[in-house]
Short mmCIF file of C-alpha atoms in Angstrom, two decimals:
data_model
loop_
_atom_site.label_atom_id
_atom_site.label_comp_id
_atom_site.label_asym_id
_atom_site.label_seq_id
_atom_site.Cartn_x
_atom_site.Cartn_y
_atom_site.Cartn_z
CA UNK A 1 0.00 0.00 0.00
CA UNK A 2 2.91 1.96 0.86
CA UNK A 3 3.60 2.71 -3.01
CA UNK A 4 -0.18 3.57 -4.30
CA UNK A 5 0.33 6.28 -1.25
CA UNK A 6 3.08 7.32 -2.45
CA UNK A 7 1.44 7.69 -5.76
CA UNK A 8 -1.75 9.39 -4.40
CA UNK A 9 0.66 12.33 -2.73
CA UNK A 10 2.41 12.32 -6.86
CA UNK A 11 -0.69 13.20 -8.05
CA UNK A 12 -1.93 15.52 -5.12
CA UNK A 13 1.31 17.07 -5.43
CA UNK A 14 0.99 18.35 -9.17
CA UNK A 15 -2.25 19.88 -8.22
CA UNK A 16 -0.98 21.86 -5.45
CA UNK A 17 1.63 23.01 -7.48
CA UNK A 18 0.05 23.86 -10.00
CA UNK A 19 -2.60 25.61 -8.12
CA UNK A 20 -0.77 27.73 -5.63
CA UNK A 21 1.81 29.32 -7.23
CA UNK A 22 -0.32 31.21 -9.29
CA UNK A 23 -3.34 31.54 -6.95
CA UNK A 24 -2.37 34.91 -5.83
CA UNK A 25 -1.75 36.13 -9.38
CA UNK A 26 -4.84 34.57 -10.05
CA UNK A 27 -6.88 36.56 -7.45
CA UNK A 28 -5.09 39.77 -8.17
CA UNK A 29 -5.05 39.94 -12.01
CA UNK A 30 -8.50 37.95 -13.10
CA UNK A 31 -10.93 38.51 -9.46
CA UNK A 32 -9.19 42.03 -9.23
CA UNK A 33 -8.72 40.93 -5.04
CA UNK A 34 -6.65 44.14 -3.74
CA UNK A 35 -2.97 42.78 -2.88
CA UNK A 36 -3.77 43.29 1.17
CA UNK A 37 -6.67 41.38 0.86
CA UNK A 38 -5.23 38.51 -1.43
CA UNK A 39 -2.31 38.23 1.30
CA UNK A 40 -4.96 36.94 3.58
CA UNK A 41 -6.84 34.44 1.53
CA UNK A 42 -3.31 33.32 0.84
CA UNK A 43 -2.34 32.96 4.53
CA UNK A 44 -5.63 31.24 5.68
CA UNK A 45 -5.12 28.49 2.58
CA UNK A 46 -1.48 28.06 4.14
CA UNK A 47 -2.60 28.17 7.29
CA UNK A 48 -5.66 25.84 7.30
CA UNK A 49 -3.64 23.42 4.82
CA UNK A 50 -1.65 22.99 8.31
CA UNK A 51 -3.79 23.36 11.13
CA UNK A 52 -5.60 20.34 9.94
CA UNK A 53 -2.66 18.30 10.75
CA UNK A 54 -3.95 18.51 14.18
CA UNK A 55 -6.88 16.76 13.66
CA UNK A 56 -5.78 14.02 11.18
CA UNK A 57 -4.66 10.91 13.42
CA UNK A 58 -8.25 11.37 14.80
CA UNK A 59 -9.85 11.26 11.40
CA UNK A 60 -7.92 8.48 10.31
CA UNK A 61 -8.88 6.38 13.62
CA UNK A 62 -12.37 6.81 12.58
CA UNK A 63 -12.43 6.50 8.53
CA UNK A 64 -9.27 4.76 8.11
CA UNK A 65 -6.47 5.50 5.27
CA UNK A 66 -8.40 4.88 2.39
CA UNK A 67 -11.82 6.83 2.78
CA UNK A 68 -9.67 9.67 4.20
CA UNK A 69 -7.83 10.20 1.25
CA UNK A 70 -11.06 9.60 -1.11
CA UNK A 71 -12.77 12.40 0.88
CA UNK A 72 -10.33 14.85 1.22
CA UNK A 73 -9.34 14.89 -2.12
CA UNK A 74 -13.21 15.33 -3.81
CA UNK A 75 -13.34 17.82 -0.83
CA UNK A 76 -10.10 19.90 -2.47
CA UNK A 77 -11.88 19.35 -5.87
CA UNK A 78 -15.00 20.62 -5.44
CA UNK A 79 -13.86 23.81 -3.74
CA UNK A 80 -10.93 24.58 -6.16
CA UNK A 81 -13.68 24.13 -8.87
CA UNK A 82 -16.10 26.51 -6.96
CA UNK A 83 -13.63 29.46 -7.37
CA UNK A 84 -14.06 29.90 -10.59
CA UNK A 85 -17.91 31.06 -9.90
CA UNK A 86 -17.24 33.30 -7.71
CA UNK A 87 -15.51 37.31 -6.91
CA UNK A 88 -16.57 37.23 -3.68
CA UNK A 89 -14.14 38.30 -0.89
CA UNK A 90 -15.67 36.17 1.86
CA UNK A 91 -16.79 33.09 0.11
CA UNK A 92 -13.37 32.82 -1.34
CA UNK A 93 -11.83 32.93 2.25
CA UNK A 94 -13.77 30.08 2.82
CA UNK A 95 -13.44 27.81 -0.02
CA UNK A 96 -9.28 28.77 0.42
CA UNK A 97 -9.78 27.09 4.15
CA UNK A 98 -11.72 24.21 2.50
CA UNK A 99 -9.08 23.53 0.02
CA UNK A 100 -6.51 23.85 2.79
CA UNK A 101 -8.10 21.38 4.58
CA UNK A 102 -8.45 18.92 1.58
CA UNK A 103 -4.84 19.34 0.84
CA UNK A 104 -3.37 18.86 4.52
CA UNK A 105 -5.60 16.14 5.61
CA UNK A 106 -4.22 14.43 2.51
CA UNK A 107 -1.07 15.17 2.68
CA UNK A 108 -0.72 14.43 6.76
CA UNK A 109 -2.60 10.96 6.14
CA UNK A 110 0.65 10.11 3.80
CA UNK A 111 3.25 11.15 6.29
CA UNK A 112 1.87 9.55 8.96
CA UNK A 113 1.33 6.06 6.86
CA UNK A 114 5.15 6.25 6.09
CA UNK A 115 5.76 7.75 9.68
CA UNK A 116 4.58 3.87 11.11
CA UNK A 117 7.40 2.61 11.10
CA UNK A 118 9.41 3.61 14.13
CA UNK A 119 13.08 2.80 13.18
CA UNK A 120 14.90 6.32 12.76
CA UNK A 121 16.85 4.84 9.70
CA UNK A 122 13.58 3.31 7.76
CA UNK A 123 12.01 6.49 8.61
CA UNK A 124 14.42 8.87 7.04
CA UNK A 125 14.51 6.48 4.00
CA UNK A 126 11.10 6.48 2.88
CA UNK A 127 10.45 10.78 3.83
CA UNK A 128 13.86 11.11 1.46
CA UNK A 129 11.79 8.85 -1.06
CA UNK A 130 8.80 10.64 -0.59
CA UNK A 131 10.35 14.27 -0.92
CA UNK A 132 12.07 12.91 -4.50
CA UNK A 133 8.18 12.19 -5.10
CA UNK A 134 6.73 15.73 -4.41
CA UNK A 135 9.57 17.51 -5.92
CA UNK A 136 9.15 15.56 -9.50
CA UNK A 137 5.26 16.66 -8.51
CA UNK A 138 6.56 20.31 -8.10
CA UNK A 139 8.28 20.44 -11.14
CA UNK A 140 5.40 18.89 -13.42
CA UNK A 141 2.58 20.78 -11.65
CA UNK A 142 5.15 24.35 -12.00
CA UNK A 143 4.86 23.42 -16.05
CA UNK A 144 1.15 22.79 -15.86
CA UNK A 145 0.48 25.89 -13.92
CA UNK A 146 2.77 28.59 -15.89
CA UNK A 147 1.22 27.36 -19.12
CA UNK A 148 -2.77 27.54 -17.73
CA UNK A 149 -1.66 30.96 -16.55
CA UNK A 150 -0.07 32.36 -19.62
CA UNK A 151 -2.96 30.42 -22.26
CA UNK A 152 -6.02 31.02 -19.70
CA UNK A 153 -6.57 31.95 -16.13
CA UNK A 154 -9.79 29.44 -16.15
CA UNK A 155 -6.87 26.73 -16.60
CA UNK A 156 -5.49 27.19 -13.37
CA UNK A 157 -8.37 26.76 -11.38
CA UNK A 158 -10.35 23.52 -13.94
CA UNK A 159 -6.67 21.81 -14.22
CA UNK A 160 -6.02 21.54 -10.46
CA UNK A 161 -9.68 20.33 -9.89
CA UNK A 162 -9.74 18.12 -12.18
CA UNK A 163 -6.55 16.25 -10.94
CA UNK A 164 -7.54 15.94 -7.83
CA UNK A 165 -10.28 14.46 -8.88
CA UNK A 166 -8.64 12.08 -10.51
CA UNK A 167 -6.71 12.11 -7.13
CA UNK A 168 -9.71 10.96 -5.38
CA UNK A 169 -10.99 8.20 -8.15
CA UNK A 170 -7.43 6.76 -7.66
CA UNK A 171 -7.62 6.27 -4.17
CA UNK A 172 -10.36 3.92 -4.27
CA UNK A 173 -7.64 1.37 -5.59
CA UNK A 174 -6.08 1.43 -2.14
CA UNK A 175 -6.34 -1.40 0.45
CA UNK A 176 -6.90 -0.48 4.16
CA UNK A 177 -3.75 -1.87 5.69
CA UNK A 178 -3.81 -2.97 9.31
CA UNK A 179 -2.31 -0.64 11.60
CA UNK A 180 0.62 -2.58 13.42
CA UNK A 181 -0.01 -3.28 17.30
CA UNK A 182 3.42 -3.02 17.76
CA UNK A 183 4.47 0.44 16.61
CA UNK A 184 1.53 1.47 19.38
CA UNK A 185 3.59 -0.48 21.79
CA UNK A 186 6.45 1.61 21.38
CA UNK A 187 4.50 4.53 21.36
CA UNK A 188 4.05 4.26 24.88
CA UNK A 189 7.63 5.57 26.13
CA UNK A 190 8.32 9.58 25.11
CA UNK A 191 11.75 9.47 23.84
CA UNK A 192 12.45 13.16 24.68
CA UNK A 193 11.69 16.25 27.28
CA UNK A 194 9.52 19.23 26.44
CA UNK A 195 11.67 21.79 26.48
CA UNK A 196 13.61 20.06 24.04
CA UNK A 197 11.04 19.41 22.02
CA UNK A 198 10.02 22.77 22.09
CA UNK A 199 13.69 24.40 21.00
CA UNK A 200 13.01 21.88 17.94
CA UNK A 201 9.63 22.51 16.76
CA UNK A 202 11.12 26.22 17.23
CA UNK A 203 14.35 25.59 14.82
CA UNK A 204 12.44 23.52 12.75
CA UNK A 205 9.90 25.93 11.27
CA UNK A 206 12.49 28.38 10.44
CA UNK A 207 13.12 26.31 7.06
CA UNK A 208 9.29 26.42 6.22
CA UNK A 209 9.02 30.17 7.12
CA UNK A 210 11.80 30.35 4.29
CA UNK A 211 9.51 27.99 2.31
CA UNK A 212 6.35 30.10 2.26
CA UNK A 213 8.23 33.36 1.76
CA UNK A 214 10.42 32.32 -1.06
CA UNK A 215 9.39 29.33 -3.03
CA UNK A 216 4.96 29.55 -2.11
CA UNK A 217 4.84 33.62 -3.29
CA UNK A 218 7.98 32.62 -6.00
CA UNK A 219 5.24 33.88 -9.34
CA UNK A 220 4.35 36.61 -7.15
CA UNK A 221 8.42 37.61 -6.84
CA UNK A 222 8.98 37.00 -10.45
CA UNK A 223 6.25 39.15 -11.70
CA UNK A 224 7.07 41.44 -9.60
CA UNK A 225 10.60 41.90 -10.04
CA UNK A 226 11.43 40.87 -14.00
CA UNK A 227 8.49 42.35 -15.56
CA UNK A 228 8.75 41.21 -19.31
CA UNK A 229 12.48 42.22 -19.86
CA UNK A 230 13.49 38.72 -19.64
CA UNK A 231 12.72 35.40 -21.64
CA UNK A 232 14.98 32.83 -20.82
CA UNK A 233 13.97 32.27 -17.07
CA UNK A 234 10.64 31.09 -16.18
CA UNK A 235 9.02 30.18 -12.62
CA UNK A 236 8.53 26.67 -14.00
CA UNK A 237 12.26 26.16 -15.25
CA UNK A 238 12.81 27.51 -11.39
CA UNK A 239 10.86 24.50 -9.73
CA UNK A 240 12.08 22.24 -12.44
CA UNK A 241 15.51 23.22 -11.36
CA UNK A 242 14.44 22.46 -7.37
CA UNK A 243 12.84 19.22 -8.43
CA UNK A 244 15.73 18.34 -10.76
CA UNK A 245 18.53 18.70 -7.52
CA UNK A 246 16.70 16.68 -5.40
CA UNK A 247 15.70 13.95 -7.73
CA UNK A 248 19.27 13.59 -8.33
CA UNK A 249 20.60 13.94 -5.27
CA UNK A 250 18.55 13.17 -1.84
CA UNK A 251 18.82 8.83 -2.24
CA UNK A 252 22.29 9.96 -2.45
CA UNK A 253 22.59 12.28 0.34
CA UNK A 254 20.63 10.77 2.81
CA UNK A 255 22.51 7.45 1.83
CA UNK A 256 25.92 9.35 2.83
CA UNK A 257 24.71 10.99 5.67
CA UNK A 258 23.61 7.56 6.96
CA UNK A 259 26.74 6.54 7.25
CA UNK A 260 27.95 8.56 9.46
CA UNK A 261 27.28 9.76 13.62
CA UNK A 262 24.50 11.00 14.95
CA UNK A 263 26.79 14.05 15.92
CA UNK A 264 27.41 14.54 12.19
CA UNK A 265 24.05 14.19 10.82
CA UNK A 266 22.73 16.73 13.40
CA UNK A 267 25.70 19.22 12.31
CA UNK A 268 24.59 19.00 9.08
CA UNK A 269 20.73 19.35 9.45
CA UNK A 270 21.67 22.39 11.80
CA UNK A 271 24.52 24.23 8.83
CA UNK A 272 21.77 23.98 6.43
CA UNK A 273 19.14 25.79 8.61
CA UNK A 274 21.32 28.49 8.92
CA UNK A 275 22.24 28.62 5.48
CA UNK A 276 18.99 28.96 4.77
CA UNK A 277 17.99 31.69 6.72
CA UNK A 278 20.83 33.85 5.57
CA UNK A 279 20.61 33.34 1.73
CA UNK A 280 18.16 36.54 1.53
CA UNK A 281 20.97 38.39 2.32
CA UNK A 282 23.25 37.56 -0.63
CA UNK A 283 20.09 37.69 -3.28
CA UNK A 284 18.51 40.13 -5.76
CA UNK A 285 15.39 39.08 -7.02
CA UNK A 286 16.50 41.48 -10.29
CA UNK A 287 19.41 39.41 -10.95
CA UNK A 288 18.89 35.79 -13.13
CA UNK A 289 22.26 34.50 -12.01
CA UNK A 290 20.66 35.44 -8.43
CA UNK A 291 17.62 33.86 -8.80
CA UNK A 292 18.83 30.80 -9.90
CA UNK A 293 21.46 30.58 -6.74
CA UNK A 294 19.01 31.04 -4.45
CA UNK A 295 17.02 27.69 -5.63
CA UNK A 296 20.37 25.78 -6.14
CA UNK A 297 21.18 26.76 -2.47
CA UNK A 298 18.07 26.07 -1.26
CA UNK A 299 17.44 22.84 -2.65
CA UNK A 300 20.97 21.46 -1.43
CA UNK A 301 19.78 22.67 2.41
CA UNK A 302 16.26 20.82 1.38
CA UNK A 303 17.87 17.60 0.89
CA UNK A 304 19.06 17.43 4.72
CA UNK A 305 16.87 19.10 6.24
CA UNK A 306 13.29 17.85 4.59
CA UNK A 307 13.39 14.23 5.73
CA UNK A 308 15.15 14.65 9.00
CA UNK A 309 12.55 17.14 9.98
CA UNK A 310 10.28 14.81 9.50
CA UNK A 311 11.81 11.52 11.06
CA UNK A 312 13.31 14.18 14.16
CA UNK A 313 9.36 15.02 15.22
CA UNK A 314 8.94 11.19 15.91
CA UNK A 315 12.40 10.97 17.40
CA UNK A 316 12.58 14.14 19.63
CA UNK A 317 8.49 12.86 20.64
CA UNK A 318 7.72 14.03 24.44
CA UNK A 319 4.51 12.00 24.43
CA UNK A 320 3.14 8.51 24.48
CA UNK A 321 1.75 8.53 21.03
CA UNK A 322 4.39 9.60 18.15
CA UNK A 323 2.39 10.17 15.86
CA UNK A 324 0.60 13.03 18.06
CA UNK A 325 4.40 14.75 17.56
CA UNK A 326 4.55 14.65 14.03
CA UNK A 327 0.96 16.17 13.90
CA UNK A 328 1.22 18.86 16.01
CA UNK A 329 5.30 19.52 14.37
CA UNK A 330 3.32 19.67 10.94
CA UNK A 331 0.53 22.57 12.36
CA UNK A 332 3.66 24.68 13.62
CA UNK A 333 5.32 23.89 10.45
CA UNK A 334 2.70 25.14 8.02
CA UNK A 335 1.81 28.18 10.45
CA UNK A 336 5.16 29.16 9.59
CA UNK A 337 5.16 28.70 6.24
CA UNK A 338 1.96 31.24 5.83
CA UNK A 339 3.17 33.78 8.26
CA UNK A 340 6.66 33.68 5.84
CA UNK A 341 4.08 33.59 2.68
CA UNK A 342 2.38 36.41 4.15
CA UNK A 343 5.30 38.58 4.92
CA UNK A 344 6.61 37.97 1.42
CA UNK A 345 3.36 39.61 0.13
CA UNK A 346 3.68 42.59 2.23
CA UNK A 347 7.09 42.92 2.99
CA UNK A 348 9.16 46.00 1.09
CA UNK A 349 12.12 44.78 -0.70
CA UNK A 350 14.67 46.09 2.85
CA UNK A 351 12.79 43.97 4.63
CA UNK A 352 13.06 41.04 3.03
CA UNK A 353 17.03 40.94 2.28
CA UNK A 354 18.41 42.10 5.37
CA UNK A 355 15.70 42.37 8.28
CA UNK A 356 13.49 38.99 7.93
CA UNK A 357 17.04 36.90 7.42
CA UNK A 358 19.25 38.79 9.91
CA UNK A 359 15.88 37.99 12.70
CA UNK A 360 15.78 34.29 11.48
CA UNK A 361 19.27 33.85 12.31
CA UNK A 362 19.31 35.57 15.30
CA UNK A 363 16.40 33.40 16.24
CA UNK A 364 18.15 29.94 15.14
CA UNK A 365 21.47 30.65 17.12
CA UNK A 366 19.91 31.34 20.56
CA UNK A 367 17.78 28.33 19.86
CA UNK A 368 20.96 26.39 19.16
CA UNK A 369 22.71 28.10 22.25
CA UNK A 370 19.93 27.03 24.68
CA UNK A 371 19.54 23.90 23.61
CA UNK A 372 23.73 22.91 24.02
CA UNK A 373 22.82 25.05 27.49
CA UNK A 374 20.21 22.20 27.91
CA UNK A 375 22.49 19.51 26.70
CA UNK A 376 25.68 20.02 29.05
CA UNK A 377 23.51 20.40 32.27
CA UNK A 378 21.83 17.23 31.44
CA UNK A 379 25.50 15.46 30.32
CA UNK A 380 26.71 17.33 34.06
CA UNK A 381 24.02 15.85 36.07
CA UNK A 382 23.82 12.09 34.63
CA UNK A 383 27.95 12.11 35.29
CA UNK A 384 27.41 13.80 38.54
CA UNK A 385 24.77 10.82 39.29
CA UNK A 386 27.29 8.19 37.87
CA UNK A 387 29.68 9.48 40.44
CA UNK A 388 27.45 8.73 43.39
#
């Protein structure tokens, strides 16, 4: 079952990103939404495509895998569809919740079916997998989307709907699995404390803040920024370049990174936090060679820190249930990435190369100072004990 999920999230996937790249353009050029205005409808889709993640475990214990994913994919259908009836202000906030909601419950339901099993290793294997899935996704749904925007603004709301329809159709194929007794047996034992858990759900959303302000409002940049003075650089050559890196490279990269000690691998995930909440600093939007640095430097940090994100929320789990971790890890996540989608909107252009990066920095190294605070005291007191 493990692979038709897989190939469920594919075809969500192309949908989203075909969808919500230009959904701001979309509201702004064709249902003449005022920019403050689409800013919100953008952060409520963002953030209600994430606060559903709270909820999901619990829907799953009651419908199961399979009618889950059949539901919340008609559900995202049906309201992308409904959009394209519509110029009101209020209805659209409200179908951009419901479409939220379609997409995370979806999306959650995956993670958590490849979050079952509870060996660290396994775990970062199949999230690597799955992020090489979403980012071929990204790529193909990036072509779809630039060429319904640039042929007709109709095709970026009938194309989306239509796949996820298709999306939903699929997903009767799947087979309920059994949900193994074990993995709830080792559930039972939290394998961290809260306050470190805390410091990492903290560190850990600084990556998706970066998300939502550069890559979820990257049409909105280009646009903005290049105007029509340049032809050979497209928003869809941009995510094929992202998807291209880490099709290429994140088997490989987790592979290496396996290899070696915990101490390393956590190094590493921590370097390419921080590298990516400086690159602002270094970037003009105006510039090509620029543009396509930023995406190359962003996708390298993407391939560490994407699937250990997702493996660390089970691993660094203060509760009995896991999965409860991952869940409420995922709602931070994507109420970071539409705060940072948000910001991008209304940010001016000094904010958003040397302000927002210089804060998200500042914010990542007293995270990473309190938490080796944490560390030695804890090291201090368990040789102090061994003493005695």
């Amino acid at each position: 079952m493990i692979y038709k999920i897989i190939t469920s999230r594919f075809l969500s996937g192309i949908s989203f990103y075909s969808f919500l790249p230009f959904f701001s353009l979309y509201l702004l050029n064709y249902k003449k939404i005022p920019e403050d205005k689409t800013a919100i409808i953008i952060f409520i889709f963002l953030f209600i495509s994430r606060a559903c993640s709270l909820f999901t475990p619990y829907i799953i214990k009651l419908l199961g895998y399979k009618k889950t994913l059949i539901t919340t994919y008609f559900l995202a259908s049906v309201s992308i569809s409904s959009i394209y009836f519509t110029s009101s202000y209020i209805f659209l906030i409200f179908v951009s919740a419901a479409i939220g909601a379609g997409f995370s419950i979806a999306n959650v339901c995956a993670s958590l079916f490849m979050a079952e099993n509870n060996n660290h290793s396994d775990r970062i294997k199949n999230f690597s997998l799955l992020n090489v899935i979403v980012n071929i996704s990204s790529a193909l749904g990036g072509i779809i989307g630039e060429w319904s925007y640039n042929e007709s603004y109709s095709g970026i709301i009938i194309l989306p709907s239509a796949i996820m329809f298709l999306s939903s159709i699929y997903a009767f194929t799947l087979t309920e699995g059994e949900i193994s007794k074990k993995d709830d047996e080792h559930n039972t034992t939290p394998s961290s404390t809260l306050k470190a858990w805390y410091l990492f759900v903290g560190y850990s959303s600084i990556p998706f803040f970066m998300l939502g302000l550069i890559f979820r409002n990257l049409a909105y940049h280009f646009e903005s920024n290049y105007a029509e003075n340049i032809h050979y650089i497209s928003v869809s050559h941009l995510f094929a370049l992202n998807a291209a890196i880490i099709i290429f490279l994140q088997v490989k990269v987790t592979h290496y990174l396996a290899k070696k000690k915990s101490s390393v691998q956590e190094t590493m995930y921590k370097l390419s936090l921080a590298l990516i909440s400086t690159l602002l600093l270094f970037f003009d939007f105006k510039s090509t060679m620029s543009m396509y640095l930023l995406i190359i430097l962003f996708t390298l940090s993407e391939l560490i820190w994407s699937p250990y994100n997702n493996s660390l929320a089970i691993e660094k789990c203060p509760f009995r249930n896991k999965k409860i971790s991952l869940s409420i890890c995922i709602f931070c996540w994507g109420l970071a990435e539409s705060l940072g989608a948000y910001i991008g909107i209304i940010s001016t252009p000094e904010q958003l190369h040397i302000t927002i990066p210089l804060i998200t920095f500042s914010i990542l190294l007293i995270l990473f100072s309190i938490e080796y605070y944490l560390y030695n005291r804890k090291r201090n007191e368990n040789d102090n004990f061994s003493r005695m």
